[in-house]
CSV table of C-alpha atoms in Angstrom, one decimal:
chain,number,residue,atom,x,y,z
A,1,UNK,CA,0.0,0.0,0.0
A,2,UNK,CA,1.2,3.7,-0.8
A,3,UNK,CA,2.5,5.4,2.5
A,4,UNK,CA,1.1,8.9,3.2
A,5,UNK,CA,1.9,11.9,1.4
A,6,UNK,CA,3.1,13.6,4.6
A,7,UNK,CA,6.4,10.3,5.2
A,8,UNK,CA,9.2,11.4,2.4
A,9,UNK,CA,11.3,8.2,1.9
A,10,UNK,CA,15.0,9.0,2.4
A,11,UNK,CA,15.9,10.4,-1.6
A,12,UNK,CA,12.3,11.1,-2.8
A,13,UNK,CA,12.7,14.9,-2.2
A,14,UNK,CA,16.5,15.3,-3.4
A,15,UNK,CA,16.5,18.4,-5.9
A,16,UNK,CA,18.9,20.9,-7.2
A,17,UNK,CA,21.8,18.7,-5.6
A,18,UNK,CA,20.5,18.8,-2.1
A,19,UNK,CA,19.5,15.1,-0.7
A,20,UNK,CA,16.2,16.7,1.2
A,21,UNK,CA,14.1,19.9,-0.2
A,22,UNK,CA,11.2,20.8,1.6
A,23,UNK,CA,10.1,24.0,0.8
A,24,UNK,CA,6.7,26.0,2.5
A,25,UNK,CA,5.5,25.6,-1.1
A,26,UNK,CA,6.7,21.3,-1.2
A,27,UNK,CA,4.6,20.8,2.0
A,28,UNK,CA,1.6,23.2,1.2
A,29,UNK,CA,1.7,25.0,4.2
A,30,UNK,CA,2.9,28.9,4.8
A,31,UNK,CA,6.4,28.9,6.8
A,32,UNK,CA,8.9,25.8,7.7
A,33,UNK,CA,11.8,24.5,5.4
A,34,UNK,CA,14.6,21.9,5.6
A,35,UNK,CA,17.6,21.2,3.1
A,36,UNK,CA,20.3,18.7,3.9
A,37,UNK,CA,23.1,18.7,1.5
A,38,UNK,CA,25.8,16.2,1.5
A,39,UNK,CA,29.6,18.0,0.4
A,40,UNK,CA,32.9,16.0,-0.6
A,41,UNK,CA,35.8,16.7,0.8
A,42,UNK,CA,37.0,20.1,-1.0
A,43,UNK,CA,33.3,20.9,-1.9
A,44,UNK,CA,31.2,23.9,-1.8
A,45,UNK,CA,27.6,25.1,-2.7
A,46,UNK,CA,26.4,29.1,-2.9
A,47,UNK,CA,22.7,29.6,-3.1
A,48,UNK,CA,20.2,32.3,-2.1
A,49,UNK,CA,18.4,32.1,0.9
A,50,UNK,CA,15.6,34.1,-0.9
A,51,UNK,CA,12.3,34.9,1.9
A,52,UNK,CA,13.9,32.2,4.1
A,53,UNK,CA,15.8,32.4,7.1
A,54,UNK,CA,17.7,29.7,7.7
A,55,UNK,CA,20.3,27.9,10.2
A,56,UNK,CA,23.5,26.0,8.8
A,57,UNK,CA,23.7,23.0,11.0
A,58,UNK,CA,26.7,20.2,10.6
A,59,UNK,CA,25.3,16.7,11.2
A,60,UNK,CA,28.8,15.1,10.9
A,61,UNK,CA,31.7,17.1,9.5
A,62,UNK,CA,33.1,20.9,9.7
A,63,UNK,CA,32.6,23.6,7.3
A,64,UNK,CA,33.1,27.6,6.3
A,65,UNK,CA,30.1,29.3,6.1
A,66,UNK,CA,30.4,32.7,4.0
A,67,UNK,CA,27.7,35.6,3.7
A,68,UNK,CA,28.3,39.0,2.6
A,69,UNK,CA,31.7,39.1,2.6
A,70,UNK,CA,32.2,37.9,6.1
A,71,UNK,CA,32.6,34.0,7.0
A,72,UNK,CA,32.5,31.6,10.2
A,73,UNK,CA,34.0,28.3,10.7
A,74,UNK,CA,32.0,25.7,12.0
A,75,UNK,CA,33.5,22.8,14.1
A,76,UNK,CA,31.1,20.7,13.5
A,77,UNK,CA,30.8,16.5,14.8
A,78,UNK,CA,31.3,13.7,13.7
A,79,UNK,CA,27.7,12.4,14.2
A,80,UNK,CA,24.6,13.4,15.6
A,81,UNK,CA,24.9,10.6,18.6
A,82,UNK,CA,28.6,12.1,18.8
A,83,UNK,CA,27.9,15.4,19.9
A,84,UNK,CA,26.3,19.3,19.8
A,85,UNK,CA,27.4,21.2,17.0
A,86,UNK,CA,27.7,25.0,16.8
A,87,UNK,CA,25.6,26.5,13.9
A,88,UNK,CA,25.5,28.9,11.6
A,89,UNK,CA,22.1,31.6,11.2
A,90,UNK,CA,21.7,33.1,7.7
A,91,UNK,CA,19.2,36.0,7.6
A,92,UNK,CA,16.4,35.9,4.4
A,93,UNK,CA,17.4,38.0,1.4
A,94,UNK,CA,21.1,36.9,1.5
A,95,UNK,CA,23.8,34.6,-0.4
A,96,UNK,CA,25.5,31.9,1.4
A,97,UNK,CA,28.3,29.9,0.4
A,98,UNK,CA,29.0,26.5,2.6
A,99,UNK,CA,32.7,24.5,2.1
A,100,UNK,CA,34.1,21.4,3.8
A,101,UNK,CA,37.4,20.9,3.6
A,102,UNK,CA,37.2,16.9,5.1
A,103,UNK,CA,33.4,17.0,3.8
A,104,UNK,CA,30.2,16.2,5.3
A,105,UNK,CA,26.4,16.2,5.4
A,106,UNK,CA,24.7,19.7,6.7
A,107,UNK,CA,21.1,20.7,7.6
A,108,UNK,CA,19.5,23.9,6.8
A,109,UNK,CA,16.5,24.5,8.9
A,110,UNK,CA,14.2,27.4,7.5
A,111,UNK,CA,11.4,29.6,7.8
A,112,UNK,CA,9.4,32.3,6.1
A,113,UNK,CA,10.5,35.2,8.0
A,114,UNK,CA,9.5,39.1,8.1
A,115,UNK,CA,13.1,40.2,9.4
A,116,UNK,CA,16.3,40.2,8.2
A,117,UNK,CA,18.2,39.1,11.0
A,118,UNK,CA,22.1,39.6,11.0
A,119,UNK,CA,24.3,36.8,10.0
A,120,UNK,CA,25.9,34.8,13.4
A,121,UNK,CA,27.4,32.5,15.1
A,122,UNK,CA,25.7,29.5,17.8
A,123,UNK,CA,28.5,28.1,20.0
A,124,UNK,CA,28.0,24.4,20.9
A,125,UNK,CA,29.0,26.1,24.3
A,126,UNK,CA,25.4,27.5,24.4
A,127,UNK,CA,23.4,25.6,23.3
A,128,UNK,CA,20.9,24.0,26.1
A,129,UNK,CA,20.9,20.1,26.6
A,130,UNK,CA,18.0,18.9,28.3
A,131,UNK,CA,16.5,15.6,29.6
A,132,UNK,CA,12.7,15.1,29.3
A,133,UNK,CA,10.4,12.0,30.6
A,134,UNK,CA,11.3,9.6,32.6
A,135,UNK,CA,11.5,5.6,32.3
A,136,UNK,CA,10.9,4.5,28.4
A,137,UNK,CA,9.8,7.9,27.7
A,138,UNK,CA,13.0,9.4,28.3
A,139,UNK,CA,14.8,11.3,26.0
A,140,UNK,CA,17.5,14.3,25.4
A,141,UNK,CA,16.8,17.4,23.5
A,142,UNK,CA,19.0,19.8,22.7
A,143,UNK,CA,17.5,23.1,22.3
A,144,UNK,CA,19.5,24.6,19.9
A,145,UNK,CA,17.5,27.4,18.3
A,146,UNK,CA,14.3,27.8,20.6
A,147,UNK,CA,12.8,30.7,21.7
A,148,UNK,CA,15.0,30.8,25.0
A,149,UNK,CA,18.6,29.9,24.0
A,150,UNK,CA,18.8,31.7,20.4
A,151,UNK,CA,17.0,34.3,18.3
A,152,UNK,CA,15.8,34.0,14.8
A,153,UNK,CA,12.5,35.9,13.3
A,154,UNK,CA,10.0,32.9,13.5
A,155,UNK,CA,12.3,29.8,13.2
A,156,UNK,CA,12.3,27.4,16.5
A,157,UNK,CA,14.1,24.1,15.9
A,158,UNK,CA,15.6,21.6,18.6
A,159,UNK,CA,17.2,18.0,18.5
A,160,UNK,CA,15.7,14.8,20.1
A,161,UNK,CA,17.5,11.7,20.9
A,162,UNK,CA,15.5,8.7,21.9
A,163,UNK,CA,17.2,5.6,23.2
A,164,UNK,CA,16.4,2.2,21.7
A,165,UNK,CA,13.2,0.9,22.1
A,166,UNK,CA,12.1,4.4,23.9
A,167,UNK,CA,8.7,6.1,23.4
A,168,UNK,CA,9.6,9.9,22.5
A,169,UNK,CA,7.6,12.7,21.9
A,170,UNK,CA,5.1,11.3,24.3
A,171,UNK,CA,2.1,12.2,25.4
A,172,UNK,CA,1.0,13.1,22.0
A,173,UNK,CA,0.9,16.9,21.5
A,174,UNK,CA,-0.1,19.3,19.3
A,175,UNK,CA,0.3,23.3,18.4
A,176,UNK,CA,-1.9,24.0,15.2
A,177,UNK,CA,-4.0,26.8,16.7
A,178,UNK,CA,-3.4,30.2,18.4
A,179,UNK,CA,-4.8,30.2,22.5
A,180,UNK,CA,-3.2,30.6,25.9
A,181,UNK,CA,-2.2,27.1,25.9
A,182,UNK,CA,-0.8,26.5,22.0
A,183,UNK,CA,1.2,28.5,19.3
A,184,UNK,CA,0.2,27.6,15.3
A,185,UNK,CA,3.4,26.3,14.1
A,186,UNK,CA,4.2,23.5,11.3
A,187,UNK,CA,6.5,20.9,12.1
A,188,UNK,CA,9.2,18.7,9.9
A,189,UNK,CA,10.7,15.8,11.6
A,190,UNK,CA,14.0,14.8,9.9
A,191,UNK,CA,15.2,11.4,11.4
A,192,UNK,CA,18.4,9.2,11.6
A,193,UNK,CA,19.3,5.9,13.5
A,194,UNK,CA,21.9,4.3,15.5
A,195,UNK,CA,22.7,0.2,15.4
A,196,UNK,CA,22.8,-0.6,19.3
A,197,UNK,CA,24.7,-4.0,18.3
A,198,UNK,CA,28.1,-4.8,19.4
A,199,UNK,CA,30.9,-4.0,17.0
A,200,UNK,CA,31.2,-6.9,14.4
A,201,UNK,CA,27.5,-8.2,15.1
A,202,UNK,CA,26.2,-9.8,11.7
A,203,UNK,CA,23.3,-8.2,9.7
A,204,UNK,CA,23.9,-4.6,11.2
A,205,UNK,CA,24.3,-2.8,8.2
A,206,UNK,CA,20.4,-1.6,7.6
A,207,UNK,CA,19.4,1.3,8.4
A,208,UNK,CA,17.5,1.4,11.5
A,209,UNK,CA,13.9,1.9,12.0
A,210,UNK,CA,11.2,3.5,14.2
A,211,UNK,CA,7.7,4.9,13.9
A,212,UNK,CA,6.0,8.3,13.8
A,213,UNK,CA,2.4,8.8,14.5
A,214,UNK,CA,0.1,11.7,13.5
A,215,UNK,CA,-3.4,12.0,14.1
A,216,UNK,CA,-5.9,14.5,13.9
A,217,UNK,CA,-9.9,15.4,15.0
A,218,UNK,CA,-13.0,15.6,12.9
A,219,UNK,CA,-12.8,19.8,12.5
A,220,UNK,CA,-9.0,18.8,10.6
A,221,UNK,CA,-8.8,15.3,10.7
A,222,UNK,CA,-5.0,13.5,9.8
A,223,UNK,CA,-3.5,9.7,9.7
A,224,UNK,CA,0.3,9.0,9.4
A,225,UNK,CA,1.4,5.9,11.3
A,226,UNK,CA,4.6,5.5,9.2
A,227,UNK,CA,7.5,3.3,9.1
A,228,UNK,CA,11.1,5.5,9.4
A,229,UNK,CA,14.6,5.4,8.2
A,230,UNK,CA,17.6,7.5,8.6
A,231,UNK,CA,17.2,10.4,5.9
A,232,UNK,CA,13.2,10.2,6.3
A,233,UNK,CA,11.1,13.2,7.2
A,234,UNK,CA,8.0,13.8,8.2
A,235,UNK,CA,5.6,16.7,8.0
A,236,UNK,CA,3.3,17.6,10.7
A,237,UNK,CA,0.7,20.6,9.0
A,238,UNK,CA,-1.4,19.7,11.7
A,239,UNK,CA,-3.1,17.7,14.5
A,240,UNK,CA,-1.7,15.5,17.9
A,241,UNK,CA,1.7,14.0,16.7
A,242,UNK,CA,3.5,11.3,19.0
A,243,UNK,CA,4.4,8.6,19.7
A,244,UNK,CA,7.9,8.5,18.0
A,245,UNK,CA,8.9,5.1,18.5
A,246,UNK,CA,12.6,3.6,18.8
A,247,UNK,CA,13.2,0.3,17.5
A,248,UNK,CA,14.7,-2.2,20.4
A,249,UNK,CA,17.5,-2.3,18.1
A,250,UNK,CA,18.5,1.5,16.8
A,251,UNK,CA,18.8,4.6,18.6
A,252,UNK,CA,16.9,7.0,17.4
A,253,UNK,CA,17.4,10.8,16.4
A,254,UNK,CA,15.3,13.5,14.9
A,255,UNK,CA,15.4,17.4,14.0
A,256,UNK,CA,12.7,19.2,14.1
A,257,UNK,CA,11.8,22.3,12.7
A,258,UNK,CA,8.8,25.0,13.1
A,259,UNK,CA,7.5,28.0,11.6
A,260,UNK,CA,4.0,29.7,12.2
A,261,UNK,CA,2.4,32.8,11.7
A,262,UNK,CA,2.2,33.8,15.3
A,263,UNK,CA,2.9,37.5,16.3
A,264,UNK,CA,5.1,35.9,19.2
A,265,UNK,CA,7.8,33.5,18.5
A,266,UNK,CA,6.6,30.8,21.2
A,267,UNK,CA,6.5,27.2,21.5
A,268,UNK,CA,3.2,26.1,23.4
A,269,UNK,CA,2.0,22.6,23.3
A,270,UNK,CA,-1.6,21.3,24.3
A,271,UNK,CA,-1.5,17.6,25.4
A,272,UNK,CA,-4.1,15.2,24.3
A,273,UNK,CA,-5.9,14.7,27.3
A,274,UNK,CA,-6.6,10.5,26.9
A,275,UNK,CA,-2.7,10.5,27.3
A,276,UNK,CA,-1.3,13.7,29.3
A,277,UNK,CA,-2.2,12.3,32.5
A,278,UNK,CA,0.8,9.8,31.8
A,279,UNK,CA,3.2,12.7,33.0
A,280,UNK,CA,2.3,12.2,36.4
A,281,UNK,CA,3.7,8.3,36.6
A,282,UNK,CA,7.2,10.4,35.6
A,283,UNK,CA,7.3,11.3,39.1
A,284,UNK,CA,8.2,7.9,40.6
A,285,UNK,CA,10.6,6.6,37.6
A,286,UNK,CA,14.0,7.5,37.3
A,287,UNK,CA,15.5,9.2,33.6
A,288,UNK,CA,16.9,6.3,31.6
A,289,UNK,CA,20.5,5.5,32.4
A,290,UNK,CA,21.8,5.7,29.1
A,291,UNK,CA,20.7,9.1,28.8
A,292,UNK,CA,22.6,12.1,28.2
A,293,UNK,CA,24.4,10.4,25.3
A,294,UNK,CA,26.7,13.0,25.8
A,295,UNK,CA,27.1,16.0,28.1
A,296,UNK,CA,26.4,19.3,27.3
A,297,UNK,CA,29.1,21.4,26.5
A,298,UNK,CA,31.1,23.0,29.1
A,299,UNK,CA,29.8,26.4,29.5
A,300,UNK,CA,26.6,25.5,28.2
């Protein structure tokens, strides 16, 4: 059977050279974006940024980041499951040009924005690492570009690392409409796996898996329950969205990126309440031992 238009299969939005292009226009909605683009060693891509804002984000390898005449070097990781990065932010209506020297594969997280915003630098150093849930809902986020640790004009974006076999993004939760208690943002999820087998274990090589679910009402109704690989995505327009689900087998990471229309650049959730009520058994359960992956940076 033919998966839902919302899951995009590792490679079925490459375009223009980039391995991911999703686009407010690609999704049908009005404000998030995400490009990942893989560079050779010695390579280098320029392209316009155009109404977008957008962040520069190494998921393994370093690279030069040059707008306007001025540049930044980004130390990078070697993996997501290795380490934070420092980023890049790239204001809309500008001209960026990314190199990498040893190569690598680099995320540009975007959103329709109203402000030009000056071309910067995120340390690793400051970006906020976080531990959410408890028991097999425990996971670490680190909260890269929220509305608390960095500015941008309406892009938030975070990190998520889930251990193996670990509900995440859990209760299910939505933000599609403007109240005390929600903002109205969109929501890509960008996912990649790690093998929890012991080095030389046969049949490792695949590429991990876990499961997103989306679900909606009867005023917008939704229905993604979707099998997901490293390089998938997922778009979220609308409704409750959780649980993301870690195979026993594969750590699991995602990105995810949101945009909205919202006067305020705030990140409000509204639980579903059949499931919210599962917070309060948090209480009593320690976080999950193999959890932080890895510390936050010192100063952070």
């Amino acid at each position: 059977m033919p998966g839902s238009p919302l899951h995009l299969p590792r490679g079925s939005s490459a375009r223009d050279g980039f391995d991911l292009v999703v686009t407010p226009e690609s999704a049908h909605w009005g404000f998030s974006s995400l490009r990942t683009l893989t560079l050779p060693p010695g390579g280098s891509r320029t392209f316009a940024t155009g109404e977008e804002e957008l962040l520069v984000l190494p998921l393994s390898g370093a690279a030069r980041v040059e707008v306007d005449g001025r540049s930044l070097d980004l130390r990078g990781r070697a993996g997501v499951f290795e380490g934070v990065s420092d980023f890049a932010y790239v204001g809309r209506d500008s001209e960026l040009t990314i190199s990498s020297a040893a190569g690598g594969v680099f995320s540009f997280p975007g959103a329709r924005a109203t402000r030009r915003l000056p071309f910067r630098y995120g340390p690793a150093e400051g970006v906020p690492v976080e531990l959410r849930g408890a028991g097999q809902c425990s996971r670490q986020v680190n909260n890269f570009a929220t509305p608390q640790a960095f500015e941008t004009d309406k892009l938030i974006a975070c990190e998520v690392l889930t251990p193996a076999a670990n509900w995440s993004s859990y209760p299910p939760h939505r933000h599609d409409r403007t109240s005390e208690v929600e903002s109205d943002l969109e929501e890509v999820y960008y996912f990649e796996f790690r093998s929890r087998a012991p080095a030389g274990t046969p049949g490792t090589a695949g590429p991990g898996l876990g499961y997103q679910r989306v679900y909606g009402d009867a005023e917008r109704p939704v229905d993604v329950l979707e099998e997901v690989r490293s390089g998938d995505v997922v778009l979220i327009p609308h409704g409750w969205h959780g649980p993301s689900i870690a195979s026993p087998s594969h750590d699991m990471y995602y990105l995810n990126v949101m945009a909205g229309p919202e006067a305020e650049r705030a990140w409000k959730i509204c639980d579903d309440p059949a499931h919210g009520w599962v917070r309060a058994t948090w209480q009593d359960q320690p976080v999950d031992p193999r959890l932080p992956f890895y510390p936050a940076p010192a100063g952070a």
